Amino acid sequence: MNSQLSRRQLLEAGALGALWVGTGCSRRRSAALAPPGATDTTDPDLVVRLKATSAQLRVDDASDSLTNVLRFEGSRLAGPSDAFSQDDSRYLGPTFRVRAGQRVRVLFENALSEPSIVHWHGLDVAEVNDGHPRFAVDGGGQRPYELHLEDRPGTYWYHPHPDRLTGHQVLAGMAGLFIVTDGDDDARGLPAAEFDLPLVIQDRIIDGAGQLVYAPNPMLGFLGDRVLVNGRTSASFDVRAGSYRLRLLNGSNARIYKLAWSDGRPVQVIGTDGGLLAAPLTRPYVMLAPGERVEVWADFAGIGDGVWLESQPFTIGGSMMGGGMMGAGRSGGRSLPNGASFRICQFAVKEKGTRLPIPRQFSPLAWRPPGEVVNRASPRRFAVSMAMMRWVLNGELFSMDDVAANERIRLGVTEDWEFANTGGMMTTAHPIHVHGGQFQILERQVAPAWREAAATMDEGLVDAGWKDTFLLRPGERVRIRVRFAKHAGLFLYHCHNLEHEDMGMMRNFRVEG
Ligand code: C2O
Ligand code: CU
Ligand code: CU
């Protein structure tokens, strides 16, 4: 926070925050303590207005109806034109393409009739820029962001993060990509911009009138009956018979994908949440949980006229909460359970292209040395379970400013954390996400009773890169290594099944400087 602000200014800003956020809900009671929006006098490289608004546009190409959506509408106020682009015929928010090291000013404007706030998923930003629900602004409100991108080049994204409304707003269309580059991809031997294809994968239910249906299963979250890519149904991409870099984001509320090629060739993975791996990896398929990203090298030469990206069957677990249970959509479609198989999108080969050799390696990843970990012998533990029919973290639900003793961490210290999904009879898979940048995944252990189900996913877990979200399966313990070195303050960790998050499967942690 700006140390120039007087106590009086802080109080005023806090009071303003309270007006914006409104009252009437106990989780919002601490809004008056919210710091004001970011201020920074350094000239930004890119200035954009980002408006949360409602719109009517085409979602289902097979239908004549327009669909009511909520979306981020962007406009560039200053900066290079290639840093920011939006397809206004589809619901997704603008895609940012920004150089590492640059500064971006975002003027967020909430034109909805409900509170909202933007979170920059995966980016390491200051507390006031992180989109914590206590910063939510009511309809008509605004909040400025100052993002200084000191992150690794990679595929990040942004989405709303208001308390209890995140699942509904994302489902209605609010999400966008935030790509950080460094201009060295040519030198790395990666495909040129024209062959760099971002794919946002989301499932939805569209009713007979062409409208999105949000009827989440109370325990499993929202599971749609069809899959959309980049905001369209039955997506097909015309490609050249050459090499591509695919940036895949699972922007779904609760659906987990087991991504594979329809012709049986392996998946060549070059990057994860926090950018490129040290070297490409070859997998038969790749698991992608909500919030996760994976970058794939695709070669469309020598495959005839096309190939499908599909999701293959897998088993979440053996309990009643497992993949076999149908989520009941109240109207229209029947949800496909998690673990069902279906096609995602088609790549139709239309022209000759350029085949590049897949690079043998990228740069080594700068992991923190094990010697600096302060708690290797007894990691900070987080139990993932269910209490009173709600998913909880260490037995607790989200509360706006609540920080437990186990949720305070010192700035600049390296720690190991362990998440254990060993909650007894009722269990399911949870994509665990930690705000405040990227971490390393150290190890996974699945309890014997759950190994058979886990084996349907094992070979598709890519734990070798920098991560901000990972899939925690039933009966599994995952150990990660974290370090928060840049920003003190209140941040979040939560399940990225958005219905679980909205239900309170989210907690604060405080980085103390
Ligand atoms: Cu992508 Cu706190 O979320
Ligand atoms: Cu996040
Ligand atoms: Cu969850």
Short mmCIF file of C-alpha atoms and ligand atoms in Angstrom, two decimals:
data_model
loop_
_atom_site.label_atom_id
_atom_site.label_comp_id
_atom_site.label_asym_id
_atom_site.label_seq_id
_atom_site.Cartn_x
_atom_site.Cartn_y
_atom_site.Cartn_z
CA MET A 1 0.00 0.00 0.00
CA ASN A 2 1.04 3.57 -0.71
CA SER A 3 2.66 4.80 2.47
CA GLN A 4 1.76 8.39 1.59
CA LEU A 5 -1.88 7.79 2.39
CA SER A 6 -2.93 9.30 5.67
CA ARG A 7 -5.05 7.46 8.17
CA ARG A 8 -7.88 9.84 7.31
CA GLN A 9 -7.63 9.06 3.60
CA LEU A 10 -7.66 5.38 4.41
CA LEU A 11 -10.81 5.75 6.46
CA GLU A 12 -12.49 7.68 3.69
CA ALA A 13 -11.49 5.14 1.09
CA GLY A 14 -12.70 2.38 3.36
CA ALA A 15 -16.07 4.06 3.81
CA LEU A 16 -16.38 4.43 0.06
CA GLY A 17 -15.55 0.76 -0.29
CA ALA A 18 -18.37 -0.05 2.11
CA LEU A 19 -20.84 1.92 -0.02
CA TRP A 20 -19.70 0.11 -3.14
CA VAL A 21 -19.95 -3.32 -1.68
CA GLY A 22 -23.19 -2.85 0.16
CA THR A 23 -24.32 -4.73 3.20
CA GLY A 24 -26.76 -7.42 4.13
CA CYS A 25 -24.50 -10.42 4.00
CA SER A 26 -22.29 -11.45 6.86
CA ARG A 27 -19.35 -12.45 4.66
CA ARG A 28 -19.21 -8.87 3.39
CA ARG A 29 -19.12 -7.28 6.80
CA SER A 30 -15.47 -6.28 6.64
CA ALA A 31 -15.71 -4.26 3.46
CA ALA A 32 -14.92 -1.08 5.36
CA LEU A 33 -11.41 -2.45 5.93
CA ALA A 34 -10.74 -2.91 2.24
CA PRO A 35 -7.80 -0.89 0.94
CA PRO A 36 -8.61 1.50 -1.91
CA GLY A 37 -7.84 0.69 -5.53
CA ALA A 38 -4.28 0.80 -6.70
CA THR A 39 -2.57 4.04 -7.54
CA ASP A 40 0.73 4.20 -9.34
CA THR A 41 2.28 7.22 -10.95
CA THR A 42 4.57 5.27 -13.27
CA ASP A 43 3.44 5.58 -16.87
CA PRO A 44 1.78 2.35 -17.95
CA ASP A 45 2.59 0.65 -21.27
CA LEU A 46 -1.04 -0.25 -21.82
CA VAL A 47 -4.22 1.38 -20.52
CA VAL A 48 -7.54 -0.33 -21.01
CA ARG A 49 -11.10 0.05 -19.89
CA LEU A 50 -12.68 -3.25 -18.94
CA LYS A 51 -16.42 -3.13 -18.49
CA ALA A 52 -18.47 -5.93 -16.97
CA THR A 53 -21.75 -5.78 -18.81
CA SER A 54 -24.62 -7.80 -20.22
CA ALA A 55 -24.98 -8.54 -23.92
CA GLN A 56 -26.88 -10.66 -26.41
CA LEU A 57 -24.86 -12.58 -28.93
CA ARG A 58 -24.40 -15.85 -30.74
CA VAL A 59 -23.29 -18.83 -28.67
CA ASP A 60 -24.89 -21.79 -30.40
CA ASP A 61 -24.19 -21.63 -34.13
CA ALA A 62 -26.87 -24.24 -34.78
CA SER A 63 -29.60 -22.01 -33.41
CA ASP A 64 -31.11 -18.73 -34.53
CA SER A 65 -31.52 -17.38 -31.03
CA LEU A 66 -29.19 -14.90 -29.50
CA THR A 67 -28.03 -15.75 -26.00
CA ASN A 68 -28.05 -13.42 -22.99
CA VAL A 69 -24.57 -13.33 -21.52
CA LEU A 70 -22.48 -11.34 -19.08
CA ARG A 71 -19.09 -10.42 -20.44
CA PHE A 72 -16.01 -8.25 -20.15
CA GLU A 73 -16.04 -5.62 -22.84
CA GLY A 74 -12.68 -3.98 -23.41
CA SER A 75 -11.40 -0.87 -25.04
CA ARG A 76 -7.82 0.24 -25.41
CA LEU A 77 -7.13 3.79 -24.24
CA ALA A 78 -3.36 3.80 -24.75
CA GLY A 79 -0.63 1.39 -25.80
CA PRO A 80 0.16 -0.88 -28.75
CA SER A 81 -2.83 -2.21 -30.70
CA ASP A 82 -1.54 -5.79 -30.75
CA ALA A 83 -1.52 -5.92 -26.94
CA PHE A 84 -5.25 -6.20 -26.67
CA SER A 85 -7.90 -7.80 -28.89
CA GLN A 86 -11.48 -8.93 -28.61
CA ASP A 87 -13.88 -10.87 -30.80
CA ASP A 88 -17.09 -8.94 -30.27
CA SER A 89 -19.20 -11.67 -31.83
CA ARG A 90 -18.42 -14.00 -28.91
CA TYR A 91 -18.77 -13.70 -25.16
CA LEU A 92 -15.15 -14.08 -24.02
CA GLY A 93 -13.40 -10.99 -22.71
CA PRO A 94 -10.50 -9.37 -24.57
CA THR A 95 -7.21 -11.24 -24.81
CA PHE A 96 -4.26 -9.34 -23.40
CA ARG A 97 -0.85 -9.99 -24.99
CA VAL A 98 1.67 -8.13 -22.94
CA ARG A 99 5.45 -8.19 -22.61
CA ALA A 100 6.96 -9.34 -19.33
CA GLY A 101 8.14 -6.29 -17.39
CA GLN A 102 5.41 -4.03 -18.72
CA ARG A 103 2.87 -2.10 -16.70
CA VAL A 104 -0.82 -2.34 -17.45
CA ARG A 105 -3.50 -0.04 -16.10
CA VAL A 106 -7.00 -1.51 -16.14
CA LEU A 107 -9.98 0.69 -15.39
CA PHE A 108 -12.60 -1.77 -14.32
CA GLU A 109 -16.18 -0.61 -14.56
CA ASN A 110 -19.05 -2.68 -13.23
CA ALA A 111 -22.13 -2.13 -15.39
CA LEU A 112 -23.92 -5.20 -14.00
CA SER A 113 -26.71 -5.02 -11.46
CA GLU A 114 -24.73 -7.08 -8.96
CA PRO A 115 -21.30 -6.86 -7.32
CA SER A 116 -18.24 -8.01 -9.22
CA ILE A 117 -14.45 -7.76 -9.13
CA VAL A 118 -11.66 -8.98 -11.44
CA HIS A 119 -8.97 -11.46 -10.44
CA TRP A 120 -5.83 -12.02 -12.56
CA HIS A 121 -5.40 -15.74 -12.22
CA GLY A 122 -1.77 -16.82 -11.88
CA LEU A 123 -0.22 -13.37 -11.91
CA ASP A 124 1.78 -12.24 -8.92
CA VAL A 125 0.22 -8.85 -8.15
CA ALA A 126 -0.11 -6.65 -5.08
CA GLU A 127 -2.93 -7.27 -2.64
CA VAL A 128 -5.04 -4.32 -3.86
CA ASN A 129 -4.83 -5.65 -7.44
CA ASP A 130 -5.68 -9.26 -6.70
CA GLY A 131 -9.46 -9.07 -6.93
CA HIS A 132 -10.21 -10.33 -3.41
CA PRO A 133 -14.00 -10.46 -2.87
CA ARG A 134 -13.74 -7.76 -0.21
CA PHE A 135 -12.89 -5.35 -3.06
CA ALA A 136 -16.07 -6.20 -4.97
CA VAL A 137 -17.76 -3.16 -6.48
CA ASP A 138 -21.50 -2.81 -6.83
CA GLY A 139 -23.19 -2.14 -10.14
CA GLY A 140 -22.19 1.34 -11.28
CA GLY A 141 -18.91 1.16 -9.34
CA GLN A 142 -15.34 1.24 -10.60
CA ARG A 143 -11.94 0.05 -9.53
CA PRO A 144 -8.55 0.76 -11.05
CA TYR A 145 -5.82 -1.87 -11.32
CA GLU A 146 -2.10 -1.34 -11.79
CA LEU A 147 -0.45 -4.56 -12.93
CA HIS A 148 3.32 -4.70 -13.09
CA LEU A 149 4.04 -7.90 -14.96
CA GLU A 150 7.07 -9.45 -13.40
CA ASP A 151 5.75 -12.90 -14.18
CA ARG A 152 7.21 -15.60 -16.41
CA PRO A 153 5.94 -15.53 -19.98
CA GLY A 154 2.91 -17.79 -20.03
CA THR A 155 -0.82 -18.22 -20.42
CA TYR A 156 -2.73 -16.58 -17.59
CA TRP A 157 -6.37 -15.53 -17.40
CA TYR A 158 -8.81 -13.30 -15.60
CA HIS A 159 -12.29 -13.81 -14.27
CA PRO A 160 -14.65 -12.38 -11.66
CA HIS A 161 -14.16 -13.20 -7.98
CA PRO A 162 -17.08 -11.77 -5.98
CA ASP A 163 -18.20 -13.70 -2.94
CA ARG A 164 -20.75 -16.41 -3.83
CA LEU A 165 -21.31 -15.05 -7.35
CA THR A 166 -18.17 -16.27 -9.12
CA GLY A 167 -19.67 -19.48 -10.53
CA HIS A 168 -22.70 -17.74 -11.94
CA GLN A 169 -20.74 -14.85 -13.49
CA VAL A 170 -18.12 -17.08 -15.12
CA LEU A 171 -20.84 -19.37 -16.43
CA ALA A 172 -22.66 -16.38 -17.90
CA GLY A 173 -19.52 -15.57 -19.93
CA MET A 174 -17.08 -13.54 -17.86
CA ALA A 175 -13.52 -14.69 -18.50
CA GLY A 176 -10.59 -13.77 -20.71
CA LEU A 177 -7.00 -14.69 -21.47
CA PHE A 178 -3.94 -12.78 -20.31
CA ILE A 179 -0.88 -13.87 -22.26
CA VAL A 180 2.57 -12.73 -21.15
CA THR A 181 5.34 -12.90 -23.75
CA ASP A 182 8.99 -11.94 -23.88
CA GLY A 183 9.63 -11.72 -27.62
CA ASP A 184 12.02 -14.70 -27.60
CA ASP A 185 9.69 -17.39 -28.91
CA ASP A 186 11.24 -17.24 -32.40
CA ALA A 187 14.66 -17.89 -30.94
CA ARG A 188 13.19 -20.81 -29.00
CA GLY A 189 11.98 -22.37 -32.23
CA LEU A 190 8.30 -21.96 -31.35
CA PRO A 191 5.64 -21.37 -34.02
CA ALA A 192 5.00 -17.76 -35.08
CA ALA A 193 2.05 -15.74 -33.80
CA GLU A 194 -0.22 -16.92 -36.62
CA PHE A 195 0.25 -20.50 -35.39
CA ASP A 196 -0.17 -19.68 -31.71
CA LEU A 197 -3.76 -20.68 -30.98
CA PRO A 198 -5.40 -20.09 -27.60
CA LEU A 199 -8.33 -22.41 -26.84
CA VAL A 200 -10.65 -21.70 -23.94
CA ILE A 201 -12.57 -24.87 -23.08
CA GLN A 202 -15.87 -24.53 -21.19
CA ASP A 203 -18.99 -26.61 -20.79
CA ARG A 204 -22.51 -25.22 -20.84
CA ILE A 205 -26.19 -26.15 -21.02
CA ILE A 206 -28.19 -24.20 -23.58
CA ASP A 207 -31.97 -24.50 -23.38
CA GLY A 208 -34.51 -24.58 -26.21
CA ALA A 209 -34.74 -20.79 -26.22
CA GLY A 210 -30.98 -20.52 -26.69
CA GLN A 211 -30.32 -19.42 -23.12
CA LEU A 212 -27.61 -20.59 -20.75
CA VAL A 213 -28.88 -22.73 -17.91
CA TYR A 214 -27.16 -22.50 -14.55
CA ALA A 215 -28.40 -25.36 -12.41
CA PRO A 216 -25.37 -26.69 -10.56
CA ASN A 217 -25.40 -29.97 -8.72
CA PRO A 218 -25.21 -29.00 -5.05
CA MET A 219 -22.21 -31.21 -4.33
CA LEU A 220 -20.42 -31.55 -7.67
CA GLY A 221 -20.90 -28.09 -9.15
CA PHE A 222 -22.03 -27.09 -12.62
CA LEU A 223 -21.58 -29.75 -15.29
CA GLY A 224 -22.85 -28.93 -18.76
CA ASP A 225 -24.16 -31.18 -21.50
CA ARG A 226 -21.92 -29.78 -24.24
CA VAL A 227 -18.47 -28.30 -24.66
CA LEU A 228 -17.66 -24.90 -26.11
CA VAL A 229 -14.31 -23.67 -27.35
CA ASN A 230 -13.61 -19.93 -27.49
CA GLY A 231 -17.26 -19.24 -26.82
CA ARG A 232 -18.77 -21.32 -29.60
CA THR A 233 -20.46 -24.69 -29.85
CA SER A 234 -19.22 -27.36 -32.31
CA ALA A 235 -15.95 -25.50 -32.68
CA SER A 236 -13.79 -26.30 -35.69
CA PHE A 237 -10.51 -24.63 -36.59
CA ASP A 238 -9.11 -24.43 -40.09
CA VAL A 239 -5.42 -25.13 -39.77
CA ARG A 240 -2.42 -25.61 -42.02
CA ALA A 241 -0.56 -28.89 -42.24
CA GLY A 242 2.19 -27.63 -39.98
CA SER A 243 3.27 -26.96 -36.40
CA TYR A 244 1.12 -25.10 -33.89
CA ARG A 245 1.36 -23.96 -30.32
CA LEU A 246 -2.00 -24.54 -28.61
CA ARG A 247 -2.65 -22.72 -25.34
CA LEU A 248 -5.43 -24.59 -23.59
CA LEU A 249 -7.32 -23.08 -20.69
CA ASN A 250 -9.91 -25.02 -18.76
CA GLY A 251 -12.31 -22.16 -18.08
CA SER A 252 -15.12 -24.49 -16.96
CA ASN A 253 -16.77 -24.19 -13.57
CA ALA A 254 -16.41 -27.81 -12.48
CA ARG A 255 -15.51 -30.01 -15.43
CA ILE A 256 -12.20 -31.87 -15.60
CA TYR A 257 -10.90 -32.88 -19.04
CA LYS A 258 -8.73 -35.80 -20.09
CA LEU A 259 -7.39 -34.31 -23.31
CA ALA A 260 -6.26 -36.57 -26.12
CA TRP A 261 -6.02 -36.68 -29.91
CA SER A 262 -8.65 -38.71 -31.73
CA ASP A 263 -6.03 -40.48 -33.88
CA GLY A 264 -4.23 -41.87 -30.85
CA ARG A 265 -0.99 -39.97 -31.23
CA PRO A 266 0.56 -38.73 -27.96
CA VAL A 267 0.18 -35.21 -26.61
CA GLN A 268 3.36 -33.13 -26.63
CA VAL A 269 3.29 -30.76 -23.68
CA ILE A 270 5.51 -27.69 -23.74
CA GLY A 271 4.09 -25.57 -20.93
CA THR A 272 1.79 -25.39 -17.93
CA ASP A 273 0.19 -22.68 -15.76
CA GLY A 274 3.36 -20.62 -15.31
CA GLY A 275 4.82 -20.94 -18.81
CA LEU A 276 7.23 -23.22 -20.66
CA LEU A 277 8.61 -26.42 -19.17
CA ALA A 278 12.35 -27.05 -19.06
CA ALA A 279 11.81 -29.47 -21.95
CA PRO A 280 8.79 -30.88 -23.84
CA LEU A 281 7.11 -33.94 -22.37
CA THR A 282 5.19 -36.64 -24.19
CA ARG A 283 2.00 -37.97 -22.62
CA PRO A 284 -0.75 -40.28 -23.86
CA TYR A 285 -3.29 -37.70 -22.61
CA VAL A 286 -3.32 -34.64 -20.35
CA MET A 287 -5.61 -33.95 -17.40
CA LEU A 288 -6.84 -30.37 -17.24
CA ALA A 289 -8.81 -29.27 -14.18
CA PRO A 290 -10.75 -25.99 -13.88
CA GLY A 291 -8.35 -23.05 -13.81
CA GLU A 292 -5.37 -24.99 -15.19
CA ARG A 293 -3.59 -24.24 -18.47
CA VAL A 294 -1.43 -26.43 -20.63
CA GLU A 295 0.53 -25.56 -23.74
CA VAL A 296 0.67 -28.25 -26.40
CA TRP A 297 2.80 -28.60 -29.50
CA ALA A 298 0.59 -29.85 -32.33
CA ASP A 299 1.66 -31.03 -35.74
CA PHE A 300 -1.17 -31.16 -38.25
CA ALA A 301 0.93 -32.50 -41.12
CA GLY A 302 0.36 -36.03 -42.38
CA ILE A 303 -3.00 -36.54 -40.68
CA GLY A 304 -5.33 -36.39 -43.67
CA ASP A 305 -8.03 -33.76 -43.44
CA GLY A 306 -8.21 -33.43 -39.73
CA VAL A 307 -8.15 -34.58 -36.17
CA TRP A 308 -10.29 -34.04 -33.07
CA LEU A 309 -9.29 -32.98 -29.64
CA GLU A 310 -11.35 -35.11 -27.30
CA SER A 311 -11.87 -35.85 -23.66
CA GLN A 312 -11.44 -39.50 -22.75
CA PRO A 313 -13.22 -41.38 -19.98
CA PHE A 314 -11.78 -41.46 -16.46
CA THR A 315 -12.97 -42.34 -12.98
CA ILE A 316 -12.99 -39.75 -10.25
CA GLY A 317 -13.56 -42.14 -7.42
CA GLY A 318 -15.55 -45.04 -6.09
CA SER A 319 -17.82 -43.29 -3.63
CA MET A 320 -21.31 -41.99 -4.18
CA MET A 321 -19.78 -38.61 -4.94
CA GLY A 322 -17.74 -40.01 -7.80
CA GLY A 323 -18.01 -39.55 -11.51
CA GLY A 324 -21.00 -41.81 -11.98
CA MET A 325 -23.56 -39.52 -10.42
CA MET A 326 -25.53 -37.40 -12.86
CA GLY A 327 -25.84 -33.76 -12.08
CA ALA A 328 -29.45 -32.86 -12.64
CA GLY A 329 -29.94 -29.86 -14.86
CA ARG A 330 -33.38 -28.56 -13.96
CA SER A 331 -34.36 -27.64 -17.48
CA GLY A 332 -33.27 -28.83 -20.83
CA GLY A 333 -30.05 -30.79 -20.99
CA ARG A 334 -28.84 -33.59 -18.81
CA SER A 335 -25.37 -32.93 -17.49
CA LEU A 336 -22.55 -35.11 -18.68
CA PRO A 337 -20.85 -36.46 -15.55
CA ASN A 338 -17.20 -35.70 -14.92
CA GLY A 339 -15.29 -38.53 -16.55
CA ALA A 340 -17.66 -38.89 -19.51
CA SER A 341 -16.04 -38.91 -22.94
CA PHE A 342 -16.88 -36.47 -25.72
CA ARG A 343 -15.34 -34.51 -28.56
CA ILE A 344 -14.05 -31.02 -27.83
CA CYS A 345 -13.17 -29.46 -31.17
CA GLN A 346 -12.00 -30.28 -34.64
CA PHE A 347 -8.89 -29.19 -36.50
CA ALA A 348 -9.57 -29.25 -40.23
CA VAL A 349 -6.46 -29.20 -42.39
CA LYS A 350 -7.02 -26.79 -45.26
CA GLU A 351 -3.63 -25.81 -46.61
CA LYS A 352 0.02 -26.73 -46.69
CA GLY A 353 1.98 -25.46 -43.74
CA THR A 354 5.41 -25.29 -42.19
CA ARG A 355 6.62 -28.13 -40.02
CA LEU A 356 9.10 -27.17 -37.36
CA PRO A 357 11.12 -29.62 -35.29
CA ILE A 358 9.87 -29.58 -31.71
CA PRO A 359 12.53 -27.84 -29.60
CA ARG A 360 14.53 -30.29 -27.47
CA GLN A 361 14.63 -28.00 -24.49
CA PHE A 362 13.71 -24.60 -23.16
CA SER A 363 15.29 -22.91 -20.14
CA PRO A 364 15.83 -24.77 -16.88
CA LEU A 365 13.27 -23.86 -14.21
CA ALA A 366 14.65 -21.91 -11.28
CA TRP A 367 13.26 -24.01 -8.41
CA ARG A 368 13.94 -22.80 -4.88
CA PRO A 369 16.78 -24.80 -3.33
CA PRO A 370 15.47 -27.41 -0.84
CA GLY A 371 17.93 -26.08 1.74
CA GLU A 372 15.98 -22.84 2.14
CA VAL A 373 12.69 -24.56 2.97
CA VAL A 374 11.88 -23.74 6.59
CA ASN A 375 9.45 -26.61 7.27
CA ARG A 376 10.52 -29.60 5.22
CA ALA A 377 10.15 -32.02 8.08
CA SER A 378 6.60 -30.93 8.88
CA PRO A 379 4.87 -29.10 6.06
CA ARG A 380 1.97 -26.77 6.63
CA ARG A 381 -1.06 -29.04 6.34
CA PHE A 382 -4.43 -28.41 4.76
CA ALA A 383 -7.15 -31.00 5.16
CA VAL A 384 -9.70 -31.07 2.37
CA SER A 385 -12.97 -32.57 3.51
CA MET A 386 -16.69 -32.15 3.94
CA ALA A 387 -18.48 -30.90 7.03
CA MET A 388 -22.21 -30.26 7.35
CA MET A 389 -22.67 -30.98 3.65
CA ARG A 390 -20.16 -28.35 2.62
CA TRP A 391 -16.65 -28.71 1.30
CA VAL A 392 -14.17 -27.16 3.72
CA LEU A 393 -10.46 -26.40 4.12
CA ASN A 394 -9.05 -27.40 7.51
CA GLY A 395 -12.65 -27.67 8.66
CA GLU A 396 -13.42 -24.01 7.91
CA LEU A 397 -15.55 -22.12 5.42
CA PHE A 398 -14.62 -18.81 3.84
CA SER A 399 -15.11 -15.72 5.92
CA MET A 400 -14.20 -12.35 4.42
CA ASP A 401 -11.25 -11.38 6.62
CA ASP A 402 -10.73 -14.47 8.72
CA VAL A 403 -7.15 -15.75 8.92
CA ALA A 404 -6.45 -18.79 11.10
CA ALA A 405 -3.13 -19.31 12.90
CA ASN A 406 -2.15 -21.81 10.22
CA GLU A 407 -2.81 -19.22 7.50
CA ARG A 408 -0.06 -16.70 8.29
CA ILE A 409 3.14 -16.94 6.30
CA ARG A 410 6.23 -14.74 6.32
CA LEU A 411 7.16 -12.73 3.26
CA GLY A 412 10.18 -14.17 1.46
CA VAL A 413 10.19 -17.52 3.23
CA THR A 414 10.09 -20.82 1.32
CA GLU A 415 7.68 -23.42 2.71
CA ASP A 416 6.29 -26.80 1.85
CA TRP A 417 2.49 -27.18 1.99
CA GLU A 418 0.56 -30.41 1.95
CA PHE A 419 -3.07 -30.75 0.86
CA ALA A 420 -4.75 -34.01 1.87
CA ASN A 421 -8.05 -35.06 0.29
CA THR A 422 -8.79 -37.76 2.78
CA GLY A 423 -12.20 -36.63 3.94
CA GLY A 424 -13.88 -40.00 4.45
CA MET A 425 -17.00 -41.32 2.70
CA MET A 426 -17.90 -38.20 0.81
CA THR A 427 -15.13 -37.17 -1.47
CA THR A 428 -14.49 -35.91 -4.94
CA ALA A 429 -11.65 -34.29 -6.88
CA HIS A 430 -10.80 -30.65 -6.14
CA PRO A 431 -8.68 -28.32 -8.29
CA ILE A 432 -6.71 -26.44 -5.63
CA HIS A 433 -5.59 -22.92 -6.51
CA VAL A 434 -3.30 -20.61 -4.55
CA HIS A 435 -3.16 -16.89 -5.31
CA GLY A 436 0.13 -14.98 -5.25
CA GLY A 437 2.06 -16.50 -8.16
CA GLN A 438 3.44 -19.87 -9.07
CA PHE A 439 4.60 -22.85 -7.04
CA GLN A 440 6.34 -26.18 -7.55
CA ILE A 441 4.63 -29.57 -7.15
CA LEU A 442 6.87 -31.91 -5.17
CA GLU A 443 4.99 -35.18 -4.86
CA ARG A 444 1.68 -36.98 -4.91
CA GLN A 445 0.53 -39.97 -2.91
CA VAL A 446 -2.74 -41.77 -3.39
CA ALA A 447 -4.14 -44.03 -0.66
CA PRO A 448 -4.48 -47.68 -1.76
CA ALA A 449 -8.29 -47.64 -1.89
CA TRP A 450 -8.20 -44.87 -4.48
CA ARG A 451 -5.36 -46.05 -6.70
CA GLU A 452 -7.47 -47.82 -9.27
CA ALA A 453 -9.49 -44.69 -9.99
CA ALA A 454 -6.37 -42.51 -9.86
CA ALA A 455 -4.69 -44.73 -12.45
CA THR A 456 -7.22 -43.53 -15.03
CA MET A 457 -5.61 -40.08 -14.68
CA ASP A 458 -2.02 -40.69 -13.53
CA GLU A 459 -0.23 -40.44 -16.85
CA GLY A 460 -1.93 -37.17 -17.69
CA LEU A 461 -0.77 -35.13 -14.71
CA VAL A 462 1.91 -32.64 -15.68
CA ASP A 463 3.60 -31.60 -12.44
CA ALA A 464 6.92 -30.65 -14.00
CA GLY A 465 6.30 -26.95 -14.55
CA TRP A 466 5.39 -23.86 -12.54
CA LYS A 467 1.82 -24.19 -11.33
CA ASP A 468 -0.89 -22.14 -9.67
CA THR A 469 -3.63 -24.80 -9.73
CA PHE A 470 -3.42 -28.58 -9.38
CA LEU A 471 -5.86 -31.46 -9.34
CA LEU A 472 -6.22 -33.08 -5.93
CA ARG A 473 -7.89 -36.42 -6.43
CA PRO A 474 -9.87 -38.50 -3.91
CA GLY A 475 -7.59 -40.15 -1.37
CA GLU A 476 -4.64 -38.06 -2.52
CA ARG A 477 -1.99 -35.98 -0.75
CA VAL A 478 -0.09 -33.41 -2.77
CA ARG A 479 2.94 -31.56 -1.50
CA ILE A 480 3.88 -28.21 -3.01
CA ARG A 481 6.67 -25.68 -2.41
CA VAL A 482 5.59 -22.06 -2.12
CA ARG A 483 7.28 -18.71 -1.64
CA PHE A 484 5.61 -15.31 -1.50
CA ALA A 485 8.42 -12.83 -1.87
CA LYS A 486 7.00 -9.70 -3.47
CA HIS A 487 3.71 -8.75 -1.88
CA ALA A 488 2.57 -8.76 1.71
CA GLY A 489 -1.15 -8.81 2.41
CA LEU A 490 -4.28 -10.89 2.34
CA PHE A 491 -4.54 -13.48 -0.45
CA LEU A 492 -6.72 -16.50 -1.16
CA TYR A 493 -6.39 -20.20 -1.64
CA HIS A 494 -9.43 -22.16 -2.71
CA CYS A 495 -10.98 -24.91 -4.72
CA HIS A 496 -11.35 -23.81 -8.35
CA ASN A 497 -14.51 -25.83 -8.75
CA LEU A 498 -16.39 -22.54 -8.78
CA GLU A 499 -19.46 -23.89 -7.03
CA HIS A 500 -17.24 -25.27 -4.28
CA GLU A 501 -15.56 -21.88 -4.04
CA ASP A 502 -18.91 -20.06 -3.87
CA MET A 503 -20.06 -22.50 -1.20
CA GLY A 504 -17.13 -21.41 0.95
CA MET A 505 -14.32 -23.81 0.00
CA MET A 506 -11.94 -20.87 0.10
CA ARG A 507 -9.78 -19.31 2.79
CA ASN A 508 -7.52 -16.31 3.24
CA PHE A 509 -3.84 -16.48 4.00
CA ARG A 510 -1.86 -13.50 5.16
CA VAL A 511 1.65 -12.82 3.91
CA GLU A 512 3.32 -10.88 6.70
CA GLY A 513 6.15 -8.55 5.74
CU1 C2O B 1 -8.96 -18.31 -10.84
CU2 C2O B 1 -9.11 -17.21 -6.91
O1 C2O B 1 -9.16 -17.81 -8.90
CU CU B 2 -6.13 -16.95 -8.86
CU CU B 3 -13.67 -28.54 -4.61
#
